mmCIF file of C-alpha atoms in Angstrom:
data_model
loop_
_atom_site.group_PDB
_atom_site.id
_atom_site.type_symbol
_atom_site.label_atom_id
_atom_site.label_comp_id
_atom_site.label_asym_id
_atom_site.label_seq_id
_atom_site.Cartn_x
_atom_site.Cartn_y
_atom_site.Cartn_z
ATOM 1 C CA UNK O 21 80.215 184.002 95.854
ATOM 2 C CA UNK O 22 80.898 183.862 92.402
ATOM 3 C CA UNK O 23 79.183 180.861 90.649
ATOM 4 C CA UNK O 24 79.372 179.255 87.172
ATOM 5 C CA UNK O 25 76.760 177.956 85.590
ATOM 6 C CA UNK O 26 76.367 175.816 82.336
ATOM 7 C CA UNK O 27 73.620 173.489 80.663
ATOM 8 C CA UNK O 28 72.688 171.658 77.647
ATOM 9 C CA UNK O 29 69.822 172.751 75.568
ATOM 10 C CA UNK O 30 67.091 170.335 77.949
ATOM 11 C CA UNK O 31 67.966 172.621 80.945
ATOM 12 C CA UNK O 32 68.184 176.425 79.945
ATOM 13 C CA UNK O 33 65.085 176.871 81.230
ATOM 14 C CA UNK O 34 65.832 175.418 84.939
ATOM 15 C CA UNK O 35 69.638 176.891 84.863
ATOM 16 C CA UNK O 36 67.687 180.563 84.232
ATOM 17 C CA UNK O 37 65.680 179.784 87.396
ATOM 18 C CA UNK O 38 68.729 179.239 89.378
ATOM 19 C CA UNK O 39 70.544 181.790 88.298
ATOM 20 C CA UNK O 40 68.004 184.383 89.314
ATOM 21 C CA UNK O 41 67.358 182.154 92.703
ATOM 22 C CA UNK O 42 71.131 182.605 93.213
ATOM 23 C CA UNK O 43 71.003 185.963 92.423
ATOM 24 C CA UNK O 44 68.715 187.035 94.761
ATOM 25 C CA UNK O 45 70.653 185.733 97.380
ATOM 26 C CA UNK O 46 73.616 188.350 96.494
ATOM 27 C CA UNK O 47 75.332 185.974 94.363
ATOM 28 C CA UNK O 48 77.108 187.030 91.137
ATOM 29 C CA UNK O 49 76.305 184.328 88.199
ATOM 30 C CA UNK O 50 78.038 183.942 85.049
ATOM 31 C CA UNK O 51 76.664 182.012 82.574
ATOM 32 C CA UNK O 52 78.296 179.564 80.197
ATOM 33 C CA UNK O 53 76.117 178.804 78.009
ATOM 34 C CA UNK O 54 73.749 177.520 76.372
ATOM 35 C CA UNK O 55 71.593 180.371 75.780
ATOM 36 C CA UNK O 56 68.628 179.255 74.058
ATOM 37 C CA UNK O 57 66.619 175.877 74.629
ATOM 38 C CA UNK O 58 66.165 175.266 70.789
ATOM 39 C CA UNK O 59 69.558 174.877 69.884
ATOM 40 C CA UNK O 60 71.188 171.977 70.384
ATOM 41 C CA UNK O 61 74.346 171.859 72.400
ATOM 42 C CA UNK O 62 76.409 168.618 73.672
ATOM 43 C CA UNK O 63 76.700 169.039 77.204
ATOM 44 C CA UNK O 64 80.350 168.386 77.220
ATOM 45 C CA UNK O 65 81.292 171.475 76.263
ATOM 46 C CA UNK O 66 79.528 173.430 79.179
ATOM 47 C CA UNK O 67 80.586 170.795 81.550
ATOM 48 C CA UNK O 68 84.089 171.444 80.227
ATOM 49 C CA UNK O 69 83.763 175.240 80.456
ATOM 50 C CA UNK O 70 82.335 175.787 83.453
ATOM 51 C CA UNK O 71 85.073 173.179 85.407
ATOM 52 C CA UNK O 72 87.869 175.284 83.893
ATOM 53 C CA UNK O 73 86.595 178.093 85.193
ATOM 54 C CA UNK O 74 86.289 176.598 88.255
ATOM 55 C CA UNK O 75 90.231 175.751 87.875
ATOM 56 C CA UNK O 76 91.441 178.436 86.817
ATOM 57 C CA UNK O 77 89.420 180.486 89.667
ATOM 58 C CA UNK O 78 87.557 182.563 87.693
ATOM 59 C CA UNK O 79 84.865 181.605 89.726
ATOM 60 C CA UNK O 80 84.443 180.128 93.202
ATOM 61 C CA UNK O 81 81.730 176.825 92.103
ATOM 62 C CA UNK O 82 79.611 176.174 89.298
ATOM 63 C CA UNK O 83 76.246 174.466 88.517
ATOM 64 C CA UNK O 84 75.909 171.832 85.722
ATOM 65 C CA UNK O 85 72.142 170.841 84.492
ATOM 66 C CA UNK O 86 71.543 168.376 81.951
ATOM 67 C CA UNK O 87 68.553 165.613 81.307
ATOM 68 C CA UNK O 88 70.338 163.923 83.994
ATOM 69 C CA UNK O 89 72.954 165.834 85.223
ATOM 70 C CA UNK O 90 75.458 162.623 85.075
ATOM 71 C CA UNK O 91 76.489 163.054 81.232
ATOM 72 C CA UNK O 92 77.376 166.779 82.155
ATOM 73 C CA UNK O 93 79.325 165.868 85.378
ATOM 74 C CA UNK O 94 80.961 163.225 83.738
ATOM 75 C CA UNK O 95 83.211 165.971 81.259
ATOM 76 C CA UNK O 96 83.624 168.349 84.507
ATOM 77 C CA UNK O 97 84.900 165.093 86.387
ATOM 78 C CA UNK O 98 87.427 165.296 83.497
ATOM 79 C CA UNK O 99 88.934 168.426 84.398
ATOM 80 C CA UNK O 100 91.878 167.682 87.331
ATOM 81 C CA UNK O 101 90.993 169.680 90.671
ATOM 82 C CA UNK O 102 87.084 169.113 89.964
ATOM 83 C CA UNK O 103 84.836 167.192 91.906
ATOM 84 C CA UNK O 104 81.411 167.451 90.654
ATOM 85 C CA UNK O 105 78.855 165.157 92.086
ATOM 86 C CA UNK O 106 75.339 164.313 90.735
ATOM 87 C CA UNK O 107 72.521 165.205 93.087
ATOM 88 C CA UNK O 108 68.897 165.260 92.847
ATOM 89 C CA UNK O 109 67.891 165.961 96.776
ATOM 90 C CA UNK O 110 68.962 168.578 99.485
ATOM 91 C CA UNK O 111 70.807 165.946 101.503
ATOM 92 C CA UNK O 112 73.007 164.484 99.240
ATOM 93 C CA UNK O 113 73.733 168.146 98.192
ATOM 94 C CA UNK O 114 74.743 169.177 101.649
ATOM 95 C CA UNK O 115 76.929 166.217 102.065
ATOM 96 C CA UNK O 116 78.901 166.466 99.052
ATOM 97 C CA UNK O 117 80.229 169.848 99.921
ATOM 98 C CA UNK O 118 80.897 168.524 104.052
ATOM 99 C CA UNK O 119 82.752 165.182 103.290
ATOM 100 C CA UNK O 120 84.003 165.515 99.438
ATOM 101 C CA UNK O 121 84.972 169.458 99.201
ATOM 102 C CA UNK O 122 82.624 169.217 95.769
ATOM 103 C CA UNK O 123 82.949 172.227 94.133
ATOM 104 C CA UNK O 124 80.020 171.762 91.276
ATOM 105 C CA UNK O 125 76.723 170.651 91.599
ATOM 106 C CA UNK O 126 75.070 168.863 88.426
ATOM 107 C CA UNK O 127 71.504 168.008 88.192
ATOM 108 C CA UNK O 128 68.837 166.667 86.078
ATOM 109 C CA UNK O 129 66.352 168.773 84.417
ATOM 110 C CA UNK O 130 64.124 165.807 83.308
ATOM 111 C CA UNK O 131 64.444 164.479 87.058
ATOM 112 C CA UNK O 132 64.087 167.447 90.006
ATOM 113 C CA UNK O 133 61.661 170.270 89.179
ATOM 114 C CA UNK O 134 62.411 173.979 89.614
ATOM 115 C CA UNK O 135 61.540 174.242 93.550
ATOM 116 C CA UNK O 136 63.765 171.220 94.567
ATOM 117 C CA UNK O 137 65.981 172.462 92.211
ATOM 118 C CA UNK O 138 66.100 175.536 94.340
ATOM 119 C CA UNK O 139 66.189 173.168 97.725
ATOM 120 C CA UNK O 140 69.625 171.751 96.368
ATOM 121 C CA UNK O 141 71.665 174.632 95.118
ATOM 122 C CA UNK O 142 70.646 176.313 98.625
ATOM 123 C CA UNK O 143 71.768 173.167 100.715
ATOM 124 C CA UNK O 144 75.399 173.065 98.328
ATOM 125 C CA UNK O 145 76.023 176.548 98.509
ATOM 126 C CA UNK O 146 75.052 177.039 102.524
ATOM 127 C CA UNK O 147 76.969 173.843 103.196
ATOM 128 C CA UNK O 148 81.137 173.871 104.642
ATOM 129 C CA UNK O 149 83.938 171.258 103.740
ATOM 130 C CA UNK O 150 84.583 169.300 107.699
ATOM 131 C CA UNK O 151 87.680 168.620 106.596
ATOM 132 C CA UNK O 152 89.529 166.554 109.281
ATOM 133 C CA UNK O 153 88.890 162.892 108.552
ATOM 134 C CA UNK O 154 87.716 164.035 104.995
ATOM 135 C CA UNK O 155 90.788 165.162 104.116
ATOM 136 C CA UNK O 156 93.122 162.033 103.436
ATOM 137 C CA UNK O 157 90.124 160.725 101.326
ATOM 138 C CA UNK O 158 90.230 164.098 98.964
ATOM 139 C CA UNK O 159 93.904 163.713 98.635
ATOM 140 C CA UNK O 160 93.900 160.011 97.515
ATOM 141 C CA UNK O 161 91.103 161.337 95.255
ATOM 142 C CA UNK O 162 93.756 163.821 94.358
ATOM 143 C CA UNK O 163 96.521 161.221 93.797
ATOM 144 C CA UNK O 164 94.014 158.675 91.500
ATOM 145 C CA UNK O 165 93.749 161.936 88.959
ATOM 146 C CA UNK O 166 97.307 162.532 89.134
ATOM 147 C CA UNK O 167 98.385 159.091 88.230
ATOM 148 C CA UNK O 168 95.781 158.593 85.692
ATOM 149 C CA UNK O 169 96.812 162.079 84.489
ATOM 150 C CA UNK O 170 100.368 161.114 83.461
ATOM 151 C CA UNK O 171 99.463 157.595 82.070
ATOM 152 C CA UNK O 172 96.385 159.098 79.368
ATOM 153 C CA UNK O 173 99.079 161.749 78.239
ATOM 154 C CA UNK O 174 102.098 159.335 77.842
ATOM 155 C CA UNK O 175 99.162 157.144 75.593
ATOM 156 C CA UNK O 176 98.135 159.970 74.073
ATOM 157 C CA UNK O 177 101.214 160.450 72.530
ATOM 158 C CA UNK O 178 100.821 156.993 70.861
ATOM 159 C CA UNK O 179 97.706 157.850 69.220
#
């Protein structure tokens, strides 16, 4: 699988951990920055990246750190077709992937440590969409973006 990965400057550190983790496994990793733990860098513009990618297909999922992970899935959340979902235990990891098709995982740096880090990304990435009674539930999902979609540009254009 091919796997995106993107942090702020509080979670280099852990997102390097998980990439090699990941790697190991036989995944191939691509990194969207940031690079270096000094510099600062607003985690909206990872978030942003690394959900396009995930659009566009460039790569299958992605992985989204932050202090918290929930300011970093809140830009990917942004991105129509992305459903990134906060988690900081395996469980709620496996589940997001079964019932909501996620296809990016964020997390908190400053709230799981590296080996439940580790626990997570293994329980989203082993995990497979049910579908079935999941699916109408995705598709309104779908529909709220959609609608939403076309009303923010049409009051964009007032702005």
């Amino acid at each position: 699988m091919k796997i995106g990965f993107g942090s702020d400057h509080t979670a280099v550190e852990l997102k390097l951990e998980l990439i090699q983790h990941l790697k190991e496994q036989g995944h191939e990793c691509i990194d969207y920055g940031t690079y270096a733990s000094g510099v600062r860098m607003d985690y909206p513009v990872p978030g942003r990246a690394v959900a396009e990618a995930v659009m566009k297909g460039e790569v299958d999922k992605g992985v989204l750190i932050c202090g918290t992970g929930v300011g970093i899935s809140l830009a990917a959340n942004k991105v129509p077709g992305i459903r990134a979902a906060v988690c900081s235990e395996p469980y709620t990891a496996r589940l997001t992937v079964q019932h909501n098709n996620a296809n990016i995982i964020a997390m908190g740096a400053r709230v799981v440590g590296t080996e439940l880090a580790k626990m997570i990304v293994d329980e989203f990435f082993n995990a497979q969409y049910e579908g079935g009674r999941h699916e109408a539930r995705i598709r309104m999902i779908a529909d709220i973006e959609k609608e939403y979609g076309a009303s923010w540009e049409k009051g964009a254009e007032n702005t």
